[in-house]
PDB file of C-alpha atoms in Angstrom:
ATOM      1  CA  TRP S 236      -0.050  -0.029   0.288  1.00 47.00           C
ATOM      2  CA  LEU S 237       2.874   2.228   0.899  1.00 48.00           C
ATOM      3  CA  LEU S 238       4.324   1.857  -2.719  1.00 48.00           C
ATOM      4  CA  VAL S 239       0.845   2.319  -4.476  1.00 48.00           C
ATOM      5  CA  THR S 240       0.189   5.334  -2.652  1.00 51.00           C
ATOM      6  CA  ASN S 241       3.804   6.502  -3.497  1.00 54.00           C
ATOM      7  CA  ARG S 242       4.474   7.234   0.330  1.00 52.00           C
ATOM      8  CA  VAL S 243       7.862   5.477   0.034  1.00 50.00           C
ATOM      9  CA  GLY S 244      10.192   5.293  -3.115  1.00 52.00           C
ATOM     10  CA  ARG S 245      10.302   2.143  -5.082  1.00 51.00           C
ATOM     11  CA  PRO S 246      13.245  -0.429  -4.888  1.00 51.00           C
ATOM     12  CA  LYS S 247      15.323   0.228  -7.803  1.00 56.00           C
ATOM     13  CA  PRO S 248      15.803  -2.863  -9.949  1.00 57.00           C
ATOM     14  CA  ALA S 249      18.966  -4.837  -9.407  1.00 54.00           C
ATOM     15  CA  THR S 250      21.706  -4.589 -11.852  1.00 58.00           C
ATOM     16  CA  LEU S 251      24.884  -6.580 -12.780  1.00 53.00           C
ATOM     17  CA  PRO S 252      27.921  -5.272 -10.936  1.00 56.00           C
ATOM     18  CA  GLY S 253      30.328  -3.628 -13.044  1.00 57.00           C
ATOM     19  CA  THR S 254      27.802  -3.326 -16.135  1.00 59.00           C
ATOM     20  CA  GLY S 255      24.776  -1.607 -15.073  1.00 60.00           C
ATOM     21  CA  GLN S 256      22.737  -4.191 -16.649  1.00 59.00           C
ATOM     22  CA  ILE S 257      19.383  -4.520 -15.303  1.00 58.00           C
ATOM     23  CA  LEU S 258      18.789  -8.201 -14.200  1.00 52.00           C
ATOM     24  CA  THR S 259      15.451  -9.658 -14.984  1.00 54.00           C
ATOM     25  CA  HIS S 260      14.049 -12.800 -12.894  1.00 51.00           C
ATOM     26  CA  SER S 261      15.581 -15.339 -15.189  1.00 50.00           C
ATOM     27  CA  ALA S 262      19.000 -13.256 -15.149  1.00 51.00           C
ATOM     28  CA  TRP S 263      18.900 -13.147 -11.339  1.00 46.00           C
ATOM     29  CA  GLY S 264      18.245 -16.958 -11.306  1.00 54.00           C
ATOM     30  CA  ARG S 265      21.464 -17.195 -13.575  1.00 50.00           C
ATOM     31  CA  VAL S 266      23.414 -15.078 -11.358  1.00 48.00           C
ATOM     32  CA  THR S 267      22.551 -16.923  -7.740  1.00 51.00           C
ATOM     33  CA  GLY S 268      22.854 -20.140  -8.989  1.00 50.00           C
ATOM     34  CA  PHE S 269      18.934 -21.358  -8.961  1.00 49.00           C
ATOM     35  CA  PHE S 270      18.802 -21.739 -12.444  1.00 51.00           C
ATOM     36  CA  PRO S 271      21.422 -24.427 -14.545  1.00 52.00           C
ATOM     37  CA  ASP S 272      24.963 -23.283 -14.688  1.00 49.00           C
ATOM     38  CA  THR S 273      25.821 -20.169 -16.889  1.00 51.00           C
ATOM     39  CA  ASP S 274      28.784 -18.115 -17.626  1.00 53.00           C
ATOM     40  CA  PHE S 275      27.576 -15.817 -14.386  1.00 50.00           C
ATOM     41  CA  SER S 276      26.826 -19.125 -11.744  1.00 54.00           C
ATOM     42  CA  ALA S 277      29.659 -21.564 -12.826  1.00 57.00           C
ATOM     43  CA  PRO S 278      32.601 -19.266 -11.106  1.00 62.00           C
ATOM     44  CA  ALA S 279      30.342 -19.104  -8.039  1.00 64.00           C
ATOM     45  CA  VAL S 280      29.709 -22.935  -7.791  1.00 56.00           C
ATOM     46  CA  THR S 281      33.205 -23.561  -8.330  1.00 59.00           C
ATOM     47  CA  ASN S 282      34.356 -21.132  -5.705  1.00 65.00           C
ATOM     48  CA  GLU S 283      32.278 -22.809  -3.287  1.00 61.00           C
ATOM     49  CA  ARG S 284      33.370 -26.310  -4.218  1.00 59.00           C
ATOM     50  CA  ARG S 285      36.742 -24.978  -3.434  1.00 62.00           C
ATOM     51  CA  ARG S 286      35.899 -23.463  -0.006  1.00 65.00           C
ATOM     52  CA  ILE S 287      34.174 -26.563   1.230  1.00 66.00           C
ATOM     53  CA  ALA S 288      37.118 -28.648   0.288  1.00 60.00           C
ATOM     54  CA  GLN S 289      39.506 -26.398   1.948  1.00 65.00           C
ATOM     55  CA  ASP S 290      37.189 -26.674   5.144  1.00 63.00           C
ATOM     56  CA  LEU S 291      37.233 -30.137   5.082  1.00 65.00           C
ATOM     57  CA  HIS S 292      41.013 -30.363   4.483  1.00 57.00           C
ATOM     58  CA  ASP S 293      41.830 -27.584   7.148  1.00 66.00           C
ATOM     59  CA  GLU S 294      39.241 -28.663   9.730  1.00 68.00           C
ATOM     60  CA  VAL S 295      38.207 -32.250   9.656  1.00 70.00           C
ATOM     61  CA  GLY S 296      41.488 -33.367   8.417  1.00 68.00           C
ATOM     62  CA  SER S 297      43.758 -31.443  11.159  1.00 74.00           C
ATOM     63  CA  GLN S 298      41.503 -33.000  13.822  1.00 75.00           C
ATOM     64  CA  LEU S 299      41.988 -36.428  12.699  1.00 72.00           C
ATOM     65  CA  VAL S 300      45.685 -35.831  12.669  1.00 71.00           C
ATOM     66  CA  ASN S 301      45.644 -34.611  16.427  1.00 76.00           C
ATOM     67  CA  VAL S 302      43.510 -37.929  17.118  1.00 75.00           C
ATOM     68  CA  LEU S 303      46.232 -39.931  15.276  1.00 72.00           C
ATOM     69  CA  ALA S 304      48.846 -38.241  17.291  1.00 78.00           C
ATOM     70  CA  THR S 305      47.710 -39.263  20.649  1.00 82.00           C
ATOM     71  CA  LEU S 306      47.642 -43.084  19.873  1.00 79.00           C
ATOM     72  CA  ASN S 307      50.471 -45.467  20.403  1.00 81.00           C
ATOM     73  CA  PRO S 308      50.620 -47.799  16.928  1.00 70.00           C
ATOM     74  CA  SER S 309      52.673 -50.149  18.899  1.00 77.00           C
ATOM     75  CA  ALA S 310      49.709 -50.919  21.737  1.00 81.00           C
ATOM     76  CA  PRO S 311      47.437 -53.716  20.345  1.00 79.00           C
ATOM     77  CA  GLU S 312      44.581 -52.212  21.507  1.00 78.00           C
ATOM     78  CA  GLN S 313      45.076 -49.063  19.529  1.00 81.00           C
ATOM     79  CA  GLN S 314      46.339 -50.435  16.296  1.00 78.00           C
ATOM     80  CA  ASP S 315      42.791 -51.079  14.686  1.00 77.00           C
ATOM     81  CA  VAL S 316      41.750 -47.554  15.966  1.00 82.00           C
ATOM     82  CA  ALA S 317      45.130 -46.151  14.340  1.00 79.00           C
ATOM     83  CA  LEU S 318      44.216 -47.962  11.267  1.00 76.00           C
ATOM     84  CA  ALA S 319      40.676 -46.924  10.674  1.00 78.00           C
ATOM     85  CA  LEU S 320      41.623 -43.072  11.846  1.00 79.00           C
ATOM     86  CA  GLU S 321      44.368 -43.405   8.820  1.00 78.00           C
ATOM     87  CA  GLN S 322      41.884 -44.951   6.349  1.00 76.00           C
ATOM     88  CA  CYS S 323      39.196 -42.027   7.549  1.00 81.00           C
ATOM     89  CA  LEU S 324      41.918 -39.526   6.800  1.00 77.00           C
ATOM     90  CA  LEU S 325      42.988 -40.992   3.403  1.00 78.00           C
ATOM     91  CA  ASP S 326      39.077 -41.219   2.290  1.00 77.00           C
ATOM     92  CA  LEU S 327      39.003 -37.487   3.321  1.00 78.00           C
ATOM     93  CA  LYS S 328      41.824 -36.562   0.913  1.00 74.00           C
ATOM     94  CA  ILE S 329      40.665 -38.286  -1.851  1.00 75.00           C
ATOM     95  CA  MET S 330      37.408 -36.741  -1.202  1.00 73.00           C
ATOM     96  CA  VAL S 331      38.909 -33.209  -1.436  1.00 73.00           C
ATOM     97  CA  ASP S 332      40.802 -34.138  -4.318  1.00 72.00           C
ATOM     98  CA  SER S 333      37.567 -35.270  -6.311  1.00 69.00           C
ATOM     99  CA  ILE S 334      35.874 -31.925  -5.357  1.00 70.00           C
ATOM    100  CA  GLU S 335      38.952 -29.604  -6.350  1.00 65.00           C
ATOM    101  CA  SER S 336      39.195 -31.747  -9.489  1.00 64.00           C
ATOM    102  CA  THR S 337      36.005 -32.799 -11.405  1.00 63.00           C
ATOM    103  CA  GLU S 338      37.066 -31.803 -14.795  1.00 71.00           C
ATOM    104  CA  GLY S 339      39.914 -34.497 -15.276  1.00 83.00           C
ATOM    105  CA  SER S 340      40.006 -37.885 -16.971  1.00 92.00           C
ATOM    106  CA  VAL S 341      39.699 -41.333 -15.344  1.00 94.00           C
ATOM    107  CA  ILE S 342      43.218 -41.616 -15.853  1.00 94.00           C
ATOM    108  CA  ASP S 343      43.682 -38.283 -14.156  1.00 92.00           C
ATOM    109  CA  ALA S 344      41.545 -39.450 -11.002  1.00 91.00           C
ATOM    110  CA  LEU S 345      43.562 -42.625 -10.543  1.00 94.00           C
ATOM    111  CA  GLY S 346      46.931 -41.185 -10.856  1.00 92.00           C
ATOM    112  CA  ARG S 347      45.586 -38.799  -7.524  1.00 90.00           C
ATOM    113  CA  LEU S 348      44.307 -42.095  -6.076  1.00 91.00           C
ATOM    114  CA  ARG S 349      47.945 -43.902  -6.626  1.00 92.00           C
ATOM    115  CA  TYR S 350      49.624 -40.764  -5.124  1.00 89.00           C
ATOM    116  CA  ARG S 351      47.210 -41.037  -2.312  1.00 86.00           C
ATOM    117  CA  VAL S 352      47.660 -44.571  -1.329  1.00 89.00           C
ATOM    118  CA  GLN S 353      50.996 -45.482  -1.862  1.00 91.00           C
ATOM    119  CA  HIS S 354      52.299 -44.195   1.336  1.00 87.00           C
ATOM    120  CA  ALA S 355      49.858 -46.037   3.122  1.00 86.00           C
ATOM    121  CA  LEU S 356      50.494 -49.281   1.187  1.00 91.00           C
ATOM    122  CA  ASP S 357      54.499 -48.819   1.483  1.00 92.00           C
ATOM    123  CA  LYS S 358      53.891 -48.541   5.307  1.00 85.00           C
ATOM    124  CA  MET S 359      51.980 -51.851   5.821  1.00 87.00           C
ATOM    125  CA  GLY S 360      54.534 -53.703   3.426  1.00 92.00           C
ATOM    126  CA  ILE S 361      52.254 -54.065   0.475  1.00 94.00           C
ATOM    127  CA  ARG S 362      53.963 -53.970  -2.830  1.00 96.00           C
ATOM    128  CA  MET S 363      51.625 -52.410  -5.433  1.00 96.00           C
ATOM    129  CA  VAL S 364      51.805 -53.035  -9.199  1.00 97.00           C
ATOM    130  CA  TRP S 365      50.438 -50.156 -11.327  1.00 96.00           C
ATOM    131  CA  MET S 366      49.086 -50.960 -14.929  1.00 97.00           C
ATOM    132  CA  VAL S 367      46.957 -47.821 -16.120  1.00 96.00           C
ATOM    133  CA  ASP S 368      46.567 -46.503 -19.608  1.00 95.00           C
ATOM    134  CA  VAL S 369      47.980 -43.173 -19.571  1.00 92.00           C
ATOM    135  CA  ASP S 370      46.487 -42.343 -22.929  1.00 91.00           C
ATOM    136  CA  GLY S 371      44.043 -43.443 -25.464  1.00 93.00           C
ATOM    137  CA  PRO S 372      40.436 -43.516 -25.372  1.00 94.00           C
ATOM    138  CA  LEU S 373      40.203 -43.611 -21.367  1.00 95.00           C
ATOM    139  CA  LEU S 374      41.265 -39.790 -21.723  1.00 94.00           C
ATOM    140  CA  ASN S 375      37.549 -39.050 -22.788  1.00 93.00           C
ATOM    141  CA  VAL S 376      36.022 -41.007 -19.795  1.00 94.00           C
ATOM    142  CA  SER S 377      35.334 -38.027 -17.434  1.00 92.00           C
ATOM    143  CA  GLY S 378      32.747 -36.524 -15.422  1.00 88.00           C
ATOM    144  CA  GLU S 379      30.329 -38.725 -12.885  1.00 88.00           C
ATOM    145  CA  LYS S 380      31.668 -41.811 -14.805  1.00 92.00           C
ATOM    146  CA  ALA S 381      35.384 -41.255 -13.636  1.00 92.00           C
ATOM    147  CA  GLN S 382      34.470 -40.372 -10.243  1.00 89.00           C
ATOM    148  CA  GLN S 383      32.622 -43.844  -9.728  1.00 92.00           C
ATOM    149  CA  VAL S 384      35.586 -45.695 -11.548  1.00 94.00           C
ATOM    150  CA  LEU S 385      37.533 -43.833  -8.926  1.00 92.00           C
ATOM    151  CA  ARG S 386      35.353 -44.718  -6.016  1.00 90.00           C
ATOM    152  CA  ILE S 387      35.424 -48.504  -6.715  1.00 94.00           C
ATOM    153  CA  SER S 388      39.349 -48.537  -6.991  1.00 94.00           C
ATOM    154  CA  GLN S 389      39.423 -46.604  -3.863  1.00 89.00           C
ATOM    155  CA  GLU S 390      37.003 -49.009  -2.003  1.00 89.00           C
ATOM    156  CA  CYS S 391      39.124 -52.315  -3.476  1.00 92.00           C
ATOM    157  CA  LEU S 392      42.181 -50.740  -2.170  1.00 91.00           C
ATOM    158  CA  ALA S 393      40.622 -50.067   1.130  1.00 87.00           C
ATOM    159  CA  ASN S 394      39.539 -53.430   1.573  1.00 87.00           C
ATOM    160  CA  VAL S 395      43.159 -54.765   0.924  1.00 89.00           C
ATOM    161  CA  MET S 396      44.497 -52.657   3.510  1.00 86.00           C
ATOM    162  CA  ARG S 397      41.786 -53.424   6.109  1.00 81.00           C
ATOM    163  CA  HIS S 398      41.206 -57.120   5.761  1.00 80.00           C
ATOM    164  CA  ALA S 399      43.639 -58.855   3.009  1.00 79.00           C
ATOM    165  CA  HIS S 400      46.864 -59.483   4.728  1.00 86.00           C
ATOM    166  CA  ALA S 401      48.307 -59.178   1.321  1.00 91.00           C
ATOM    167  CA  SER S 402      51.790 -58.452   0.313  1.00 94.00           C
ATOM    168  CA  VAL S 403      50.925 -57.577  -3.246  1.00 95.00           C
ATOM    169  CA  VAL S 404      47.921 -55.916  -4.977  1.00 95.00           C
ATOM    170  CA  GLU S 405      47.831 -55.113  -8.637  1.00 96.00           C
ATOM    171  CA  VAL S 406      45.893 -52.328  -9.941  1.00 97.00           C
ATOM    172  CA  ILE S 407      45.003 -52.602 -13.891  1.00 97.00           C
ATOM    173  CA  CYS S 408      42.771 -50.159 -15.937  1.00 97.00           C
ATOM    174  CA  ARG S 409      42.786 -50.160 -19.792  1.00 97.00           C
ATOM    175  CA  HIS S 410      40.748 -50.001 -22.792  1.00 97.00           C
ATOM    176  CA  LEU S 411      39.306 -53.349 -24.463  1.00 96.00           C
ATOM    177  CA  PRO S 412      39.449 -51.771 -28.114  1.00 94.00           C
ATOM    178  CA  GLU S 413      37.671 -54.985 -29.395  1.00 93.00           C
ATOM    179  CA  SER S 414      34.618 -54.118 -27.560  1.00 94.00           C
ATOM    180  CA  ASP S 415      35.152 -50.619 -26.507  1.00 95.00           C
ATOM    181  CA  PHE S 416      35.035 -51.189 -22.718  1.00 96.00           C
ATOM    182  CA  LEU S 417      36.906 -49.902 -19.715  1.00 97.00           C
ATOM    183  CA  LEU S 418      38.574 -52.963 -17.491  1.00 97.00           C
ATOM    184  CA  LEU S 419      39.292 -52.395 -14.060  1.00 97.00           C
ATOM    185  CA  GLU S 420      40.952 -55.126 -12.033  1.00 96.00           C
ATOM    186  CA  VAL S 421      42.390 -55.231  -8.351  1.00 95.00           C
ATOM    187  CA  TYR S 422      43.852 -58.202  -7.216  1.00 93.00           C
ATOM    188  CA  ASP S 423      45.509 -59.128  -4.208  1.00 93.00           C
ATOM    189  CA  ASN S 424      47.096 -62.258  -2.991  1.00 91.00           C
ATOM    190  CA  GLY S 425      45.921 -62.040   0.609  1.00 87.00           C
ATOM    191  CA  CYS S 426      43.155 -64.105   2.121  1.00 76.00           C
ATOM    192  CA  ASP S 427      40.169 -65.200  -0.048  1.00 60.00           C
ATOM    193  CA  ILE S 428      37.173 -63.055  -0.674  1.00 59.00           C
ATOM    194  CA  ALA S 429      34.935 -64.847   1.949  1.00 55.00           C
ATOM    195  CA  SER S 430      37.279 -63.106   4.371  1.00 53.00           C
ATOM    196  CA  HIS S 431      37.182 -60.042   2.670  1.00 51.00           C
ATOM    197  CA  ALA S 432      33.536 -60.044   2.838  1.00 51.00           C
ATOM    198  CA  ALA S 433      33.907 -60.892   6.398  1.00 48.00           C
ATOM    199  CA  GLY S 434      35.703 -57.901   7.605  1.00 46.00           C
ATOM    200  CA  ARG S 435      32.550 -55.874   8.024  1.00 43.00           C
ATOM    201  CA  PRO S 436      28.904 -57.423   8.678  1.00 36.00           C
ATOM    202  CA  HIS S 437      27.372 -59.068   5.817  1.00 36.00           C
ATOM    203  CA  GLY S 438      29.998 -58.058   3.054  1.00 43.00           C
ATOM    204  CA  LYS S 439      28.448 -54.486   3.384  1.00 47.00           C
ATOM    205  CA  ASN S 440      31.749 -52.965   1.332  1.00 65.00           C
ATOM    206  CA  LEU S 441      31.173 -55.521  -1.688  1.00 76.00           C
ATOM    207  CA  GLY S 442      27.565 -54.373  -1.853  1.00 83.00           C
ATOM    208  CA  GLY S 443      28.728 -50.985  -1.999  1.00 85.00           C
ATOM    209  CA  LEU S 444      30.857 -52.081  -4.978  1.00 89.00           C
ATOM    210  CA  ARG S 445      28.164 -53.588  -6.980  1.00 90.00           C
ATOM    211  CA  ARG S 446      25.624 -50.304  -6.005  1.00 91.00           C
ATOM    212  CA  ARG S 447      28.563 -48.173  -7.829  1.00 91.00           C
ATOM    213  CA  ALA S 448      29.044 -50.558 -10.683  1.00 93.00           C
ATOM    214  CA  ASP S 449      24.911 -50.563 -11.347  1.00 92.00           C
ATOM    215  CA  LYS S 450      25.162 -46.586 -11.466  1.00 90.00           C
ATOM    216  CA  LEU S 451      27.580 -47.073 -14.139  1.00 90.00           C
ATOM    217  CA  GLY S 452      25.977 -49.558 -15.986  1.00 92.00           C
ATOM    218  CA  GLY S 453      28.787 -51.943 -15.735  1.00 93.00           C
ATOM    219  CA  GLN S 454      29.696 -55.612 -14.703  1.00 94.00           C
ATOM    220  CA  LEU S 455      31.430 -56.512 -11.678  1.00 94.00           C
ATOM    221  CA  GLN S 456      32.689 -59.743 -11.009  1.00 92.00           C
ATOM    222  CA  ILE S 457      34.277 -60.682  -7.440  1.00 88.00           C
ATOM    223  CA  ALA S 458      36.154 -64.065  -7.571  1.00 83.00           C
ATOM    224  CA  THR S 459      38.915 -65.678  -6.035  1.00 74.00           C
ATOM    225  CA  LYS S 460      42.408 -66.021  -8.362  1.00 60.00           C
ATOM    226  CA  GLN S 461      44.359 -69.320  -8.073  1.00 58.00           C
ATOM    227  CA  LEU S 462      42.704 -70.452  -4.833  1.00 59.00           C
ATOM    228  CA  GLN S 463      44.134 -67.564  -3.155  1.00 72.00           C
ATOM    229  CA  GLY S 464      43.671 -63.791  -2.663  1.00 81.00           C
ATOM    230  CA  ALA S 465      40.780 -61.669  -4.169  1.00 87.00           C
ATOM    231  CA  LEU S 466      40.195 -60.429  -7.770  1.00 91.00           C
ATOM    232  CA  ILE S 467      37.703 -57.715  -8.482  1.00 93.00           C
ATOM    233  CA  GLN S 468      36.820 -56.820 -12.081  1.00 95.00           C
ATOM    234  CA  LEU S 469      34.644 -54.124 -13.716  1.00 96.00           C
ATOM    235  CA  LEU S 470      33.621 -53.590 -17.176  1.00 96.00           C
ATOM    236  CA  VAL S 471      31.802 -50.597 -18.244  1.00 96.00           C
ATOM    237  CA  SER S 472      30.947 -49.697 -21.898  1.00 95.00           C
ATOM    238  CA  LEU S 473      32.282 -46.691 -23.426  1.00 91.00           C
ATOM    239  CA  HIS S 474      29.954 -46.464 -26.380  1.00 78.00           C
ATOM    240  CA  ARG S 475      28.013 -43.741 -24.524  1.00 56.00           C
ATOM    241  CA  SER S 476      31.287 -42.372 -23.010  1.00 43.00           C
ATOM    242  CA  GLU S 477      31.691 -38.211 -22.299  1.00 44.00           C
ATOM    243  CA  LYS S 478      33.104 -37.641 -25.427  1.00 42.00           C
ATOM    244  CA  LYS S 479      30.593 -34.655 -26.310  1.00 42.00           C
ATOM    245  CA  GLY S 480      31.842 -32.721 -23.038  1.00 39.00           C
TER     246      GLY S 480
END
């Protein structure tokens, strides 16, 4: 009523900073991010992702490190706790990497994973054999598909570190040209797959691998190899790979 009777001034229309351009409702939506990504909203989304990643690294990461520092790894009753916390810290670092780097290929994502897990494997006396394509069609596998392959690889390696009692783990990721499939294999020479599944109630971690494979539309096989260790194999069709961006 005050506006209708001109008792107060009408608010000035919102403008785009630095341009003087009047923002319509749709343009305002683009700036604030309530509409799909645009030239206006994309930088804001990117900056927010980086802020979240930095907060996770600085706050949660530092707290985990502080708790680890209070434990005595040589004390049997604290070894399991220390291992669990180290795995949480590793998961956090990989999560931060994923938040900060969403545009790279599956080769880039697996390279960061290798960098993160190498020290932990060395510390546990587990030798890692790494056979991942560094070029070719896998360079076109990015986005959500790359992140799911990364998570499956991460969970496989976490299972090895937590439950397998292995001395060697092999990670293979390559393109199969005859079928245009991505092949991921993680094999360890530790205890058999039944013992892996027994590491958590009802093999919950293996169920998580299957759910991720389903999201990819992929085929997941879990088996023993030469009656020893565990072999986890993932096949994903690249017929609809992210070649279009």
